[in-house]
C-alpha cells in the first residue's frame, strides 16, 4: 500500500519528519498565492482555500514549535511589493485644494463661481460640505469590479504603487459590490483613528521605538511600509470622496455620487452634508468646529464642493486645484514658549531668513522647536528679542510661526535684535537689501557655500531630480570635500568613485546604490528640469506653464536667451513693458506668469555663471519634451486661439479654461501664429486684425459647439 502523502495527513497524525516537509511545502505554496494576490492581483484559489492553507500551517507550528521556519508565512502577512515602490502615473491627476481661512474667503469663493459660470443673482449654489480629514490621499483603481492598483498621491501626477499595502486598509473593498463601471478610480483619505494612534504609540513606547508625532504621520508611515505585513498590523481606515478615471459618467451631482460610493462598498464620511447655499455651508463649518475635539479622527477644516457635476466640469481647475472646491481651514493652534536665540538661514537664492530657536513646546500635537520669523521688518515690527516669551502658531503643514511677543514676560535687559548685514557663511559676504524688497540677500551668488548647498539640495529634491539617497547630509559632506559644487557635478560623481569608497561607513553597495540612483535620473521631463534649476519664484506650477508653452528645452532656452538680449538692449523700456520684443512678450502672454516672475527668469539668464552651469548640466542629462496630457482628438488641439469681444454664455476665464482643456493655447493678441479668433459681441481691433491677416474667425455659437457646450 502506498503511504498517504503528507498533505493528506491530519495534523494530529503527522510524524515529525512529515511535519517539517509539510511546513516547507506550505511556506512555498502560501508565498506563491500571496504573490498572485498582492502583486499580480490574480488569485488562483478562493479565500477559503487560502485560509485553510494558513490554518494548517499554524496548527502544525503549534504542534511542533521547534520546526517553525525562518520564512514561515505566520511571520508575515502578504508579500513584499516587487521593488520598493514603483511609480504610478495617475490617469487623471490628483488635485489639491485651495484654502480659505475666513468667512470672507468662502464668500469670495462663491462669488468667483458665480462670475465664472455667469450665474444670475438668484441662482442657488448648492455645496456639499464634509470634514477635511488630516490623513493622506490615495487612489484605488478597480477594473471590472476588482481592485487592481492602489497608489499614493505623490506629486499629483506620479505616485507610488502601494497596492499591497492598501489591500490591508480596512474600508478598502477588494471587490466592488453591485454593478460597477468597467474602470473606476476612487480617491479618498487614508487615516488612523486617534484611539488606534494612541494604542500604537503606547506599544512603541514599550518597544522603545521612536514615537509618531501625530496620526497623519503615523498613517503615512504605516502605508509606506515595504513590508505589507506591518501595514496590516496598523489599523488604517479610508474615507472615499472623489473619483479619477471612470469609464462612465459619474452622474449629475456629487451628493448622488457619494451614494454610489456607499453602494459600491466604500465608507463615506457620515457627517457629509448637502448645503443649499454657501451660508448653510458656513453653519456646517461652525457645527463641525464644535465637534472637532470629540471626533475619533483628526480634521483640519471643512471641504466645500459644488454639488452640480456639470458645473464642476465647467469650472475646471487652476494650477492643480479645482475651482469648484475649497478647504475652509480651522484656525491654527497656538502655544507660548521662550525664544532662546535668533539664527539666520540662507536659502538657495541667497535670501537671509531669520529663524526662532525655541524652547520645545507642543503645538497641536507636534513638538515645535523652530519657527520662521520671515524677515527683518517682521522682527522689528513685532519687536521680537532673544529671551522673549512668544506665541507660536502651527497651521496644518505650514511652518510654525512666531505670532507675537508676550511683553509682560520680557526679561530685563533683553536687547533689540540687530539684523546682520553680512551673510553668516564663512565668506562673510555682504547681505544687502534692495529698495522695495523685504528680504536681505547675500551677494555671494554661487560662491556662497550656503547658497550652493541649498541649490544642490533643491536640485536633488523629490519634486526636482528626485535623486534617492542624495539627501541633505550627503550633499553637505560632498560639497565640503569638493566632490560637487554645481548640478552637473552630481552627474559626474561617478568619477570620484574611489574617493566615495574611502568614506567612512560607505561600502561597495552603498556607493553603487547612490550612483545607480543618479544614473536613473539622467532623463527628466522638461517641467521638472526647469523647476530643478531653482530660479527665484519659479515653483512647480510656473515650471509647468513654461514647459507647456515651450515644449522643448531648446525652444525654452532660445526664447529666454533672446529675451535676455532684448532686455540688455533696452532695460528701461522692458521694465515699462512698452516696447517688448517677441519672446519677452510671448513669455508674458503665458498669462499666469506675472511681470515679477518673468523678470526673475530673465535675470537668471543674465548671469554668466548660471548659463555655464546650465550648459554643463545639459551635457550630462537628457531633457524630455513636454507631453501634454491627453486632450483627446479635439478639433482645436494644438491650435492657438484668441478670444475677443464679450461672450454671453460663458465668461472669458471659462472659455479660456475650456480651450486649454481641449488642448489649445490661448493667446491675448492676434498675430500670424493665431489659428482661430472667437469673436464675441462688440469686438474691436482684434477682429479687424484677424480679418486683415486672413485668420479664421467664428462667432460665439460656433465656439460653443466646438467647445461641446451645445
Ligand atoms: S477633495 C479635487 N475632500 O485635503 C478633490 N480632499 O488639501 C481634491 N482631504 O489632497 C480633494 N479630506 O488629501 C477632498 N473631504 C475631502 C478631504 C480632502 C481631506 C485632503 C486630500 C487633499 C488635501 C488638499
XYZ file of C-alpha atoms and ligand atoms in Angstrom:
734
model
C 0.000 0.000 0.000
C 1.261 3.464 -0.896
C 1.868 5.779 2.096
C -0.538 8.722 2.266
C 1.002 11.992 1.015
C 1.953 14.304 3.909
C -0.504 16.910 2.688
C -3.367 14.466 3.094
C -2.497 13.513 6.671
C -4.397 15.186 9.522
C -2.214 17.490 11.612
C -2.505 15.385 14.737
C -1.308 12.279 12.841
C 1.777 13.860 11.279
C 5.158 12.426 12.194
C 7.895 14.987 12.923
C 9.630 14.421 9.604
C 6.387 14.716 7.696
C 5.554 17.893 9.588
C 8.845 19.505 8.556
C 8.248 18.618 4.915
C 4.688 19.875 5.154
C 5.777 23.238 6.614
C 8.274 23.653 3.789
C 5.601 22.915 1.212
C 3.092 25.280 2.831
C 5.638 28.121 3.063
C 6.274 27.838 -0.647
C 2.677 27.472 -1.615
C 1.369 30.334 0.533
C 4.135 32.629 -0.738
C 3.084 31.720 -4.275
C -0.554 32.608 -3.585
C 0.457 35.810 -1.809
C 2.370 36.890 -4.861
C -0.562 36.162 -7.105
C -2.924 38.010 -4.819
C -0.910 41.051 -3.747
C 1.315 41.679 -6.717
C -0.459 40.239 -9.702
C -3.999 40.751 -8.416
C -4.810 37.380 -9.963
C -5.504 34.805 -7.242
C -5.829 31.170 -8.343
C -7.626 29.854 -5.288
C -10.588 31.015 -3.227
C -10.134 32.969 0.002
C -11.479 29.969 1.906
C -8.914 27.610 0.353
C -6.155 30.095 1.113
C -7.293 30.438 4.715
C -7.299 26.653 5.036
C -3.630 26.552 3.968
C -2.744 29.168 6.557
C -4.724 27.436 9.300
C -2.980 24.150 8.555
C 0.393 25.864 8.706
C -0.477 27.450 12.074
C -1.764 24.174 13.508
C 1.401 22.282 12.521
C 3.566 25.017 14.003
C 1.622 24.817 17.235
C 2.235 21.102 17.493
C 5.915 21.372 16.515
C 7.108 24.812 17.665
C 10.731 23.824 17.111
C 10.030 23.371 13.404
C 8.844 26.946 12.734
C 10.763 28.102 9.686
C 12.526 31.429 9.240
C 10.381 32.051 6.163
C 7.196 30.884 7.816
C 4.015 32.523 6.487
C 2.939 33.070 10.100
C 5.742 35.608 10.458
C 4.408 37.879 7.802
C 1.197 38.905 6.141
C 1.100 39.255 2.410
C 4.003 39.719 0.053
C 6.548 42.450 -0.282
C 5.931 44.864 -3.128
C 8.068 43.998 -6.104
C 10.675 46.754 -5.902
C 10.322 49.196 -3.066
C 7.552 51.258 -4.570
C 7.175 51.514 -8.292
C 5.965 54.766 -9.770
C 2.374 55.104 -10.897
C 1.341 57.809 -13.323
C -2.197 58.807 -12.394
C -4.573 58.530 -15.339
C -6.207 61.720 -14.073
C -4.041 63.993 -11.882
C -4.779 64.006 -8.160
C -5.605 67.565 -7.296
C -5.043 69.534 -4.148
C -7.291 72.220 -2.703
C -7.048 75.948 -2.306
C -7.532 77.169 1.236
C -9.971 79.594 2.809
C -9.323 80.905 6.298
C -12.177 83.349 6.849
C -15.900 83.674 6.072
C -14.911 86.326 3.586
C -12.627 83.867 1.752
C -15.572 81.490 1.436
C -17.865 84.237 0.199
C -15.216 85.217 -2.357
C -15.050 81.592 -3.458
C -18.810 81.575 -4.084
C -18.621 84.921 -5.879
C -15.873 83.619 -8.175
C -18.036 80.642 -9.075
C -20.971 82.914 -9.768
C -18.863 85.098 -12.060
C -17.142 82.251 -13.830
C -20.416 80.498 -14.643
C -22.195 83.793 -15.382
C -24.906 82.828 -12.867
C -27.802 85.070 -12.075
C -28.073 86.523 -8.582
C -30.917 84.217 -7.650
C -29.285 81.002 -8.979
C -28.578 78.901 -5.883
C -25.132 77.364 -5.489
C -25.504 74.058 -3.670
C -22.396 72.886 -1.876
C -21.585 69.557 -0.288
C -19.643 70.167 2.917
C -17.580 67.456 4.538
C -14.867 67.289 7.200
C -11.337 67.633 5.858
C -9.575 64.550 7.143
C -5.953 65.036 8.157
C -4.540 61.920 6.547
C -3.015 61.166 3.170
C -4.852 60.752 -0.061
C -4.796 57.582 -2.091
C -6.235 56.408 -5.375
C -7.780 52.962 -5.840
C -8.262 51.581 -9.314
C -10.914 48.965 -9.987
C -11.256 47.106 -13.247
C -14.379 45.072 -13.753
C -15.069 45.495 -10.061
C -11.718 44.159 -8.803
C -9.087 46.272 -7.073
C -6.067 46.221 -9.374
C -3.997 49.195 -8.274
C -3.611 51.451 -5.270
C -1.362 54.480 -5.271
C -0.333 57.402 -3.108
C -0.857 60.918 -4.390
C 2.862 61.633 -4.816
C 3.259 64.908 -6.650
C -0.272 64.680 -8.033
C 0.863 63.308 -11.401
C 3.018 60.403 -10.282
C 2.510 58.491 -7.051
C 3.786 55.266 -5.558
C 2.324 51.871 -6.127
C 1.217 50.764 -2.668
C -1.420 48.270 -3.814
C -0.292 45.511 -1.472
C -0.469 47.869 1.497
C -3.808 49.403 0.593
C -5.323 45.963 0.465
C -4.716 45.852 4.202
C -6.617 49.046 4.886
C -9.991 48.207 6.323
C -12.733 50.052 4.410
C -10.902 49.372 1.122
C -13.080 46.852 -0.719
C -11.154 44.280 -2.742
C -14.233 43.855 -4.911
C -16.956 46.351 -5.588
C -20.496 45.491 -4.661
C -23.302 45.708 -7.211
C -22.912 46.802 -10.806
C -19.637 48.648 -11.205
C -18.184 50.589 -14.152
C -15.501 48.766 -16.165
C -12.911 51.251 -14.911
C -13.360 53.136 -11.686
C -10.760 55.042 -9.750
C -11.889 56.002 -6.288
C -9.963 58.555 -4.300
C -10.083 59.343 -0.650
C -8.182 59.747 2.562
C -6.237 57.062 4.387
C -6.096 57.906 8.075
C -5.546 56.460 11.504
C -8.165 56.847 14.219
C -6.978 58.743 17.292
C -7.627 55.736 19.521
C -5.568 53.435 17.282
C -2.828 56.049 17.125
C -2.665 56.283 20.914
C -2.512 52.492 21.217
C 0.215 52.268 18.581
C 2.362 54.839 20.340
C 1.837 53.111 23.717
C 3.141 49.924 22.156
C 6.069 51.712 20.512
C 6.992 53.266 23.827
C 7.114 49.799 25.374
C 9.228 48.554 22.472
C 11.493 51.585 22.887
C 10.806 52.704 19.353
C 10.550 56.377 18.358
C 7.017 57.724 18.734
C 4.937 59.083 15.871
C 4.176 62.796 16.158
C 0.548 62.640 15.045
C -1.993 60.304 13.424
C -1.253 61.653 9.972
C 2.479 60.919 10.119
C 1.725 57.555 11.513
C -0.833 56.780 8.774
C 1.660 57.852 6.152
C 4.485 55.832 7.734
C 2.224 52.821 8.014
C 1.032 52.939 4.422
C 4.514 53.303 3.028
C 5.951 50.242 4.716
C 7.919 47.996 2.426
C 6.518 45.015 4.310
C 2.729 44.992 3.865
C 2.591 42.852 6.991
C 3.329 45.944 9.036
C 0.605 47.922 7.296
C -1.738 45.079 8.112
C -0.981 45.440 11.829
C -1.642 49.163 11.822
C -5.321 49.833 11.768
C -5.664 52.198 8.854
C -9.018 53.406 7.568
C -10.319 55.058 4.448
C -12.984 57.647 3.632
C -13.868 57.880 -0.084
C -14.607 61.323 -1.552
C -13.614 61.610 -5.207
C -13.039 59.777 -8.461
C -10.270 59.740 -11.049
C -10.649 57.830 -14.309
C -14.124 56.412 -14.802
C -15.464 54.557 -17.809
C -18.926 56.047 -17.386
C -20.114 59.475 -16.274
C -20.166 59.898 -12.501
C -23.747 61.246 -12.552
C -25.406 64.614 -12.104
C -24.427 65.562 -8.599
C -21.639 64.944 -6.127
C -24.228 64.155 -3.457
C -25.586 61.350 -5.586
C -22.065 60.172 -6.363
C -21.445 59.749 -2.609
C -24.448 57.423 -2.572
C -22.975 55.423 -5.405
C -19.701 55.129 -3.461
C -21.633 53.720 -0.489
C -23.355 51.192 -2.722
C -20.062 50.004 -4.118
C -18.971 49.330 -0.545
C -16.926 52.384 0.418
C -17.129 54.336 3.622
C -18.218 57.890 3.058
C -17.954 60.349 5.908
C -21.378 60.181 7.614
C -21.064 63.854 8.504
C -21.089 64.994 4.862
C -23.993 67.369 4.296
C -25.764 68.821 1.268
C -25.982 72.579 1.884
C -28.435 74.670 -0.083
C -26.208 77.743 -0.043
C -22.745 78.919 0.968
C -24.331 80.374 4.127
C -25.630 76.920 5.095
C -22.144 75.516 4.442
C -20.709 78.081 6.861
C -23.179 76.896 9.509
C -21.902 73.374 8.950
C -18.360 74.632 9.485
C -19.307 76.131 12.864
C -21.000 72.876 13.933
C -18.055 70.701 12.951
C -15.600 73.065 14.643
C -17.577 72.481 17.853
C -17.442 68.698 17.457
C -13.845 68.577 16.390
C -12.363 67.543 19.732
C -14.799 64.671 20.197
C -14.241 63.033 16.787
C -12.060 59.928 16.711
C -10.030 61.271 13.795
C -8.046 64.443 13.186
C -9.547 67.035 10.888
C -8.054 70.357 9.917
C -11.040 72.032 8.321
C -14.093 71.525 6.161
C -14.152 70.991 2.380
C -16.897 72.587 0.272
C -17.602 71.165 -3.162
C -20.005 72.422 -5.811
C -22.738 69.797 -5.978
C -23.660 70.023 -9.654
C -21.176 67.962 -11.651
C -21.837 69.816 -14.909
C -20.771 72.968 -13.069
C -17.714 71.227 -11.660
C -16.774 70.283 -15.186
C -17.209 73.813 -16.473
C -15.302 75.320 -13.568
C -12.311 73.057 -14.155
C -9.093 73.769 -12.334
C -6.245 76.233 -11.993
C -2.732 75.111 -11.171
C -3.630 71.730 -9.701
C -6.583 72.858 -7.615
C -10.215 72.743 -8.688
C -12.187 75.976 -8.949
C -15.217 74.081 -7.695
C -13.887 73.183 -4.251
C -12.155 74.864 -1.357
C -10.800 73.804 2.035
C -12.019 76.033 4.839
C -9.298 75.565 7.414
C -9.706 75.759 11.173
C -7.722 78.461 12.922
C -4.218 77.343 13.683
C -3.321 76.031 17.080
C -1.190 78.203 19.304
C 1.096 77.913 22.328
C 3.510 80.045 24.332
C 7.216 79.354 24.730
C 10.584 81.065 25.173
C 12.614 82.198 22.183
C 16.194 81.287 23.064
C 18.038 82.568 20.035
C 17.568 84.014 16.585
C 19.680 82.370 13.892
C 19.937 83.151 10.186
C 19.319 80.658 7.394
C 20.461 81.280 3.847
C 18.187 79.996 1.100
C 19.247 78.765 -2.314
C 18.749 82.169 -3.852
C 20.656 83.908 -1.069
C 17.725 85.164 0.982
C 18.565 85.534 4.667
C 15.692 84.140 6.722
C 15.658 84.646 10.475
C 14.680 81.580 12.459
C 13.483 81.473 16.057
C 15.084 78.716 18.098
C 12.518 77.901 20.756
C 12.302 76.005 23.989
C 10.442 72.930 22.665
C 6.686 73.178 23.051
C 3.780 71.028 21.874
C 1.516 72.828 19.432
C -1.437 70.905 18.044
C 0.141 67.588 18.986
C 3.544 68.296 17.438
C 6.699 69.348 19.227
C 7.955 72.638 17.823
C 11.461 73.948 18.475
C 11.977 76.253 15.497
C 9.754 78.797 13.824
C 10.164 81.265 10.998
C 10.476 84.978 11.686
C 10.032 85.844 7.988
C 12.348 88.848 7.578
C 13.998 91.865 9.135
C 10.845 94.002 9.145
C 8.770 91.326 10.822
C 11.186 91.190 13.747
C 11.313 94.967 14.024
C 7.572 95.422 13.728
C 6.797 92.873 16.448
C 9.897 93.883 18.398
C 10.945 90.275 18.834
C 14.000 89.815 21.058
C 16.098 86.875 22.223
C 14.810 85.737 25.616
C 11.223 86.812 24.916
C 8.213 84.625 25.598
C 6.374 84.336 22.310
C 3.103 82.959 20.936
C 3.774 80.228 18.372
C 1.240 79.053 15.835
C 1.069 75.986 13.662
C -1.428 75.731 10.821
C -1.601 72.393 9.072
C 1.512 71.882 7.039
C 2.663 75.458 7.306
C 5.974 76.072 9.053
C 5.366 77.231 12.619
C 5.324 80.977 13.042
C 6.027 83.365 15.873
C 2.842 85.421 16.099
C 3.599 87.895 18.848
C 5.627 88.673 21.939
C 4.178 88.451 25.440
C 5.704 91.769 26.500
C 4.784 91.303 30.185
C 7.151 88.338 30.318
C 10.132 90.087 28.706
C 13.298 89.558 30.749
C 15.107 92.651 31.958
C 17.908 93.769 29.730
C 16.594 91.998 26.600
C 18.175 93.851 23.683
C 16.598 94.905 20.431
C 17.629 92.488 17.701
C 20.149 93.813 15.195
C 19.721 92.081 11.847
C 23.109 91.049 10.410
C 24.406 92.844 7.337
C 26.808 90.022 6.466
C 25.979 86.528 5.285
C 26.624 84.016 8.080
C 28.639 81.876 5.625
C 32.413 81.612 6.111
C 32.945 84.112 3.277
C 31.032 86.738 5.254
C 29.820 88.321 2.051
C 27.669 91.437 2.266
C 23.963 90.937 2.700
C 22.109 93.759 1.006
C 18.524 94.836 0.800
C 17.261 96.206 -2.497
C 14.790 99.074 -2.270
C 11.244 97.787 -2.118
C 12.311 94.269 -1.071
C 11.548 92.722 2.286
C 14.465 90.336 2.206
C 18.138 90.912 2.718
C 20.128 88.855 0.276
C 23.675 87.563 0.251
C 25.601 88.943 -2.710
C 27.892 85.919 -2.938
C 25.733 84.188 -5.580
C 27.136 80.754 -6.339
C 30.335 81.454 -4.447
C 28.457 81.479 -1.143
C 28.694 77.920 0.140
C 25.291 78.175 1.829
C 23.600 79.040 -1.435
C 25.489 76.365 -3.263
C 24.342 73.855 -0.737
C 20.700 74.918 -0.832
C 20.671 74.947 -4.623
C 22.048 71.433 -4.769
C 19.594 70.269 -2.167
C 16.727 71.712 -4.182
C 18.150 70.215 -7.366
C 18.197 66.693 -5.941
C 14.905 67.007 -4.068
C 11.829 64.936 -4.684
C 9.908 67.281 -6.961
C 13.047 68.144 -8.939
C 15.593 65.495 -9.985
C 14.417 63.242 -7.179
C 17.723 61.516 -6.550
C 17.120 58.893 -3.977
C 19.749 58.751 -1.260
C 21.227 62.145 -2.111
C 19.817 64.000 0.835
C 20.809 66.940 2.939
C 23.690 65.270 4.811
C 25.426 63.759 1.798
C 25.215 66.932 -0.228
C 26.748 68.898 2.600
C 29.608 66.443 3.016
C 30.264 66.021 -0.728
C 30.322 69.763 -1.133
C 32.736 70.235 1.753
C 35.006 67.607 0.257
C 34.932 69.335 -3.113
C 33.167 66.466 -4.904
C 30.192 68.552 -6.035
C 29.698 72.282 -6.480
C 27.230 72.641 -9.351
C 24.317 70.478 -10.502
C 26.341 68.932 -13.338
C 28.829 67.658 -10.748
C 26.119 65.430 -9.322
C 26.122 63.526 -12.610
C 29.898 63.352 -12.559
C 30.074 61.911 -9.094
C 30.900 58.511 -10.589
C 34.314 59.914 -11.498
C 35.037 60.100 -7.786
C 34.067 56.530 -7.074
C 37.398 55.750 -5.432
C 37.015 58.699 -3.078
C 33.466 57.731 -2.256
C 34.591 54.234 -1.379
C 37.171 55.635 1.022
C 34.494 57.412 3.017
C 33.782 56.073 6.445
C 30.753 53.849 6.645
C 30.498 53.511 2.855
C 30.853 50.160 1.147
C 30.633 48.954 -2.445
C 26.902 48.526 -2.103
C 26.042 51.977 -0.786
C 28.226 53.682 -3.379
C 26.722 51.526 -6.133
C 23.213 52.353 -4.908
C 23.836 56.072 -4.928
C 25.476 56.059 -8.349
C 22.634 53.937 -9.724
C 20.075 56.361 -8.281
C 21.876 59.193 -10.049
C 22.086 57.297 -13.347
C 18.362 56.592 -13.130
C 17.721 60.312 -13.336
C 19.662 61.223 -16.439
C 16.373 61.659 -18.277
C 13.995 64.233 -16.895
C 10.749 65.831 -18.094
C 11.070 69.495 -19.077
C 8.879 70.864 -16.275
C 10.889 69.128 -13.571
C 14.094 70.273 -15.199
C 13.000 73.906 -15.141
C 11.851 73.600 -11.558
C 15.144 71.964 -10.538
C 17.144 74.989 -11.663
C 15.855 76.830 -8.626
C 15.129 80.128 -10.347
C 13.614 82.533 -7.846
C 9.818 82.489 -7.852
C 9.684 79.593 -10.306
C 7.805 76.932 -8.405
C 6.278 73.773 -9.804
C 3.218 75.443 -11.288
C 5.232 78.089 -13.155
C 7.715 75.493 -14.363
C 4.826 73.504 -15.772
C 3.393 76.535 -17.526
C 6.736 77.257 -19.139
C 7.199 73.637 -20.159
C 3.713 73.507 -21.606
C 4.324 76.650 -23.583
C 7.785 75.988 -24.965
C 7.548 72.178 -25.176
C 11.295 71.508 -25.630
C 14.304 72.603 -23.640
C 15.917 74.054 -26.766
C 12.905 76.210 -27.578
C 12.754 77.404 -24.000
C 16.443 78.263 -23.762
C 16.426 80.036 -27.082
C 13.453 82.174 -26.095
C 14.916 83.006 -22.698
C 18.279 83.994 -24.145
C 16.574 86.150 -26.725
C 14.503 87.832 -24.046
C 17.670 88.493 -22.078
C 19.318 90.103 -25.113
C 16.290 92.314 -25.724
C 16.305 93.366 -22.142
C 20.009 94.196 -22.202
C 19.474 96.430 -25.182
C 16.522 98.167 -23.715
C 16.392 97.669 -19.950
C 14.175 100.602 -19.020
C 11.698 100.109 -21.783
C 11.481 96.469 -20.790
C 10.587 97.388 -17.282
C 7.893 99.673 -18.527
C 6.794 96.903 -20.862
C 6.079 99.404 -23.589
C 8.479 98.085 -26.165
C 8.637 94.366 -25.908
C 10.427 92.016 -28.200
C 8.555 88.960 -29.377
C 9.959 86.477 -26.922
C 9.548 88.694 -23.891
C 6.015 89.429 -24.954
C 5.454 85.784 -25.606
C 6.581 84.830 -22.171
C 4.300 87.349 -20.566
C 1.489 86.106 -22.705
C 1.623 82.878 -20.763
C -0.877 84.671 -18.728
C -0.500 83.250 -15.306
C 3.154 84.300 -15.263
C 3.354 87.784 -13.828
C 5.882 90.532 -14.511
C 7.910 89.874 -11.381
C 8.368 86.204 -12.212
C 9.204 86.929 -15.842
C 11.864 89.371 -14.693
C 13.386 86.809 -12.365
C 13.652 84.327 -15.199
C 15.289 86.812 -17.496
C 17.648 87.849 -14.716
C 18.665 84.243 -14.209
C 19.686 84.058 -17.852
C 21.649 87.278 -17.495
C 24.149 85.685 -15.114
C 27.030 84.038 -16.909
C 27.655 81.515 -14.134
C 24.061 80.322 -14.434
C 24.473 79.839 -18.173
C 27.718 77.934 -17.618
C 26.118 75.723 -15.006
C 23.157 75.111 -17.303
C 25.321 74.210 -20.254
C 27.386 71.807 -18.189
C 24.219 70.206 -16.899
C 22.773 69.780 -20.373
C 25.940 67.925 -21.303
C 25.041 65.360 -18.652
C 21.273 64.907 -18.872
C 18.543 64.464 -21.457
C 15.515 66.681 -21.089
C 12.312 65.124 -22.375
C 9.898 67.286 -24.335
C 6.741 68.253 -22.520
C 3.926 65.873 -23.316
C 0.532 67.475 -22.975
C -1.971 65.438 -21.004
C -4.161 63.546 -23.434
C -6.692 66.084 -24.591
C -8.260 63.613 -26.948
C -8.715 64.429 -30.560
C -10.355 67.787 -30.209
C -10.615 69.935 -33.329
C -8.666 72.731 -31.639
C -5.971 70.608 -30.053
C -2.560 72.189 -30.715
C -4.077 75.395 -32.123
C -3.647 78.944 -30.894
C -6.898 80.739 -30.129
C -7.682 84.352 -29.334
C -10.956 85.469 -27.732
C -12.219 88.948 -28.373
C -15.390 90.832 -27.541
C -17.958 89.823 -24.940
C -19.091 86.221 -24.627
C -22.548 85.840 -23.161
C -22.903 82.148 -22.305
C -19.554 81.657 -20.630
C -17.190 84.141 -19.072
C -13.785 84.803 -20.591
C -11.993 82.721 -17.953
C -14.221 79.762 -18.517
C -13.791 79.969 -22.270
C -10.050 80.095 -21.827
C -10.007 77.160 -19.429
C -12.228 75.149 -21.762
C -9.999 75.855 -24.763
C -6.928 74.805 -22.801
C -8.628 71.650 -21.631
C -9.229 70.840 -25.298
C -5.527 71.168 -25.973
C -5.453 74.688 -27.431
C -3.203 77.557 -26.409
C -4.960 80.808 -25.655
C -3.154 83.997 -26.631
C -4.124 87.532 -25.780
C -3.271 89.168 -29.084
C -3.746 88.274 -32.741
C -0.623 87.511 -34.750
C 0.384 85.387 -37.710
C 0.659 82.471 -35.308
C -3.032 82.654 -34.393
C -5.165 79.850 -35.837
C -8.611 80.908 -34.741
C -10.293 84.015 -33.357
C -13.543 83.715 -31.422
C -15.428 86.945 -31.916
C -17.971 87.903 -29.244
C -20.233 90.943 -29.145
C -18.726 94.405 -29.641
C -15.378 93.068 -30.773
C -12.881 95.696 -31.818
C -9.421 95.810 -33.285
C -8.519 92.168 -32.791
C -11.359 91.003 -35.027
C -10.234 93.506 -37.632
C -6.649 92.371 -37.433
C -7.728 88.741 -37.819
C -9.566 89.702 -40.954
C -6.534 91.536 -42.299
C -4.288 88.563 -41.652
C -6.815 86.169 -43.150
C -7.231 84.208 -39.919
C -10.334 82.094 -39.405
C -12.941 83.709 -37.147
C -16.023 82.179 -35.579
C -18.894 83.610 -33.533
C -19.932 82.592 -30.045
C -22.462 79.969 -31.176
C -19.865 78.215 -33.291
C -17.448 78.357 -30.362
C -19.996 76.774 -28.033
C -20.486 73.938 -30.500
C -16.751 73.495 -30.794
C -16.362 73.506 -27.023
C -19.042 70.848 -26.767
C -21.414 73.003 -24.753
C -24.227 72.955 -27.271
S -11.216 66.677 -2.175
C -10.315 67.551 -6.254
N -12.231 66.075 0.151
O -7.007 67.501 1.517
C -10.544 66.885 -4.983
N -9.868 66.320 -0.020
O -5.607 69.961 0.941
C -9.392 67.008 -4.085
N -8.660 65.891 2.046
O -5.134 66.254 -1.200
C -9.588 66.550 -2.742
N -10.415 65.435 3.284
O -5.708 64.660 0.764
C -11.113 66.330 -0.540
N -13.231 65.521 2.152
C -12.142 65.766 1.462
C -10.857 65.721 2.044
C -9.749 66.012 1.262
C -9.101 65.540 3.260
C -7.250 66.134 1.685
C -6.770 65.485 0.407
C -6.273 66.610 -0.451
C -5.959 67.645 0.583
C -5.938 69.027 -0.011
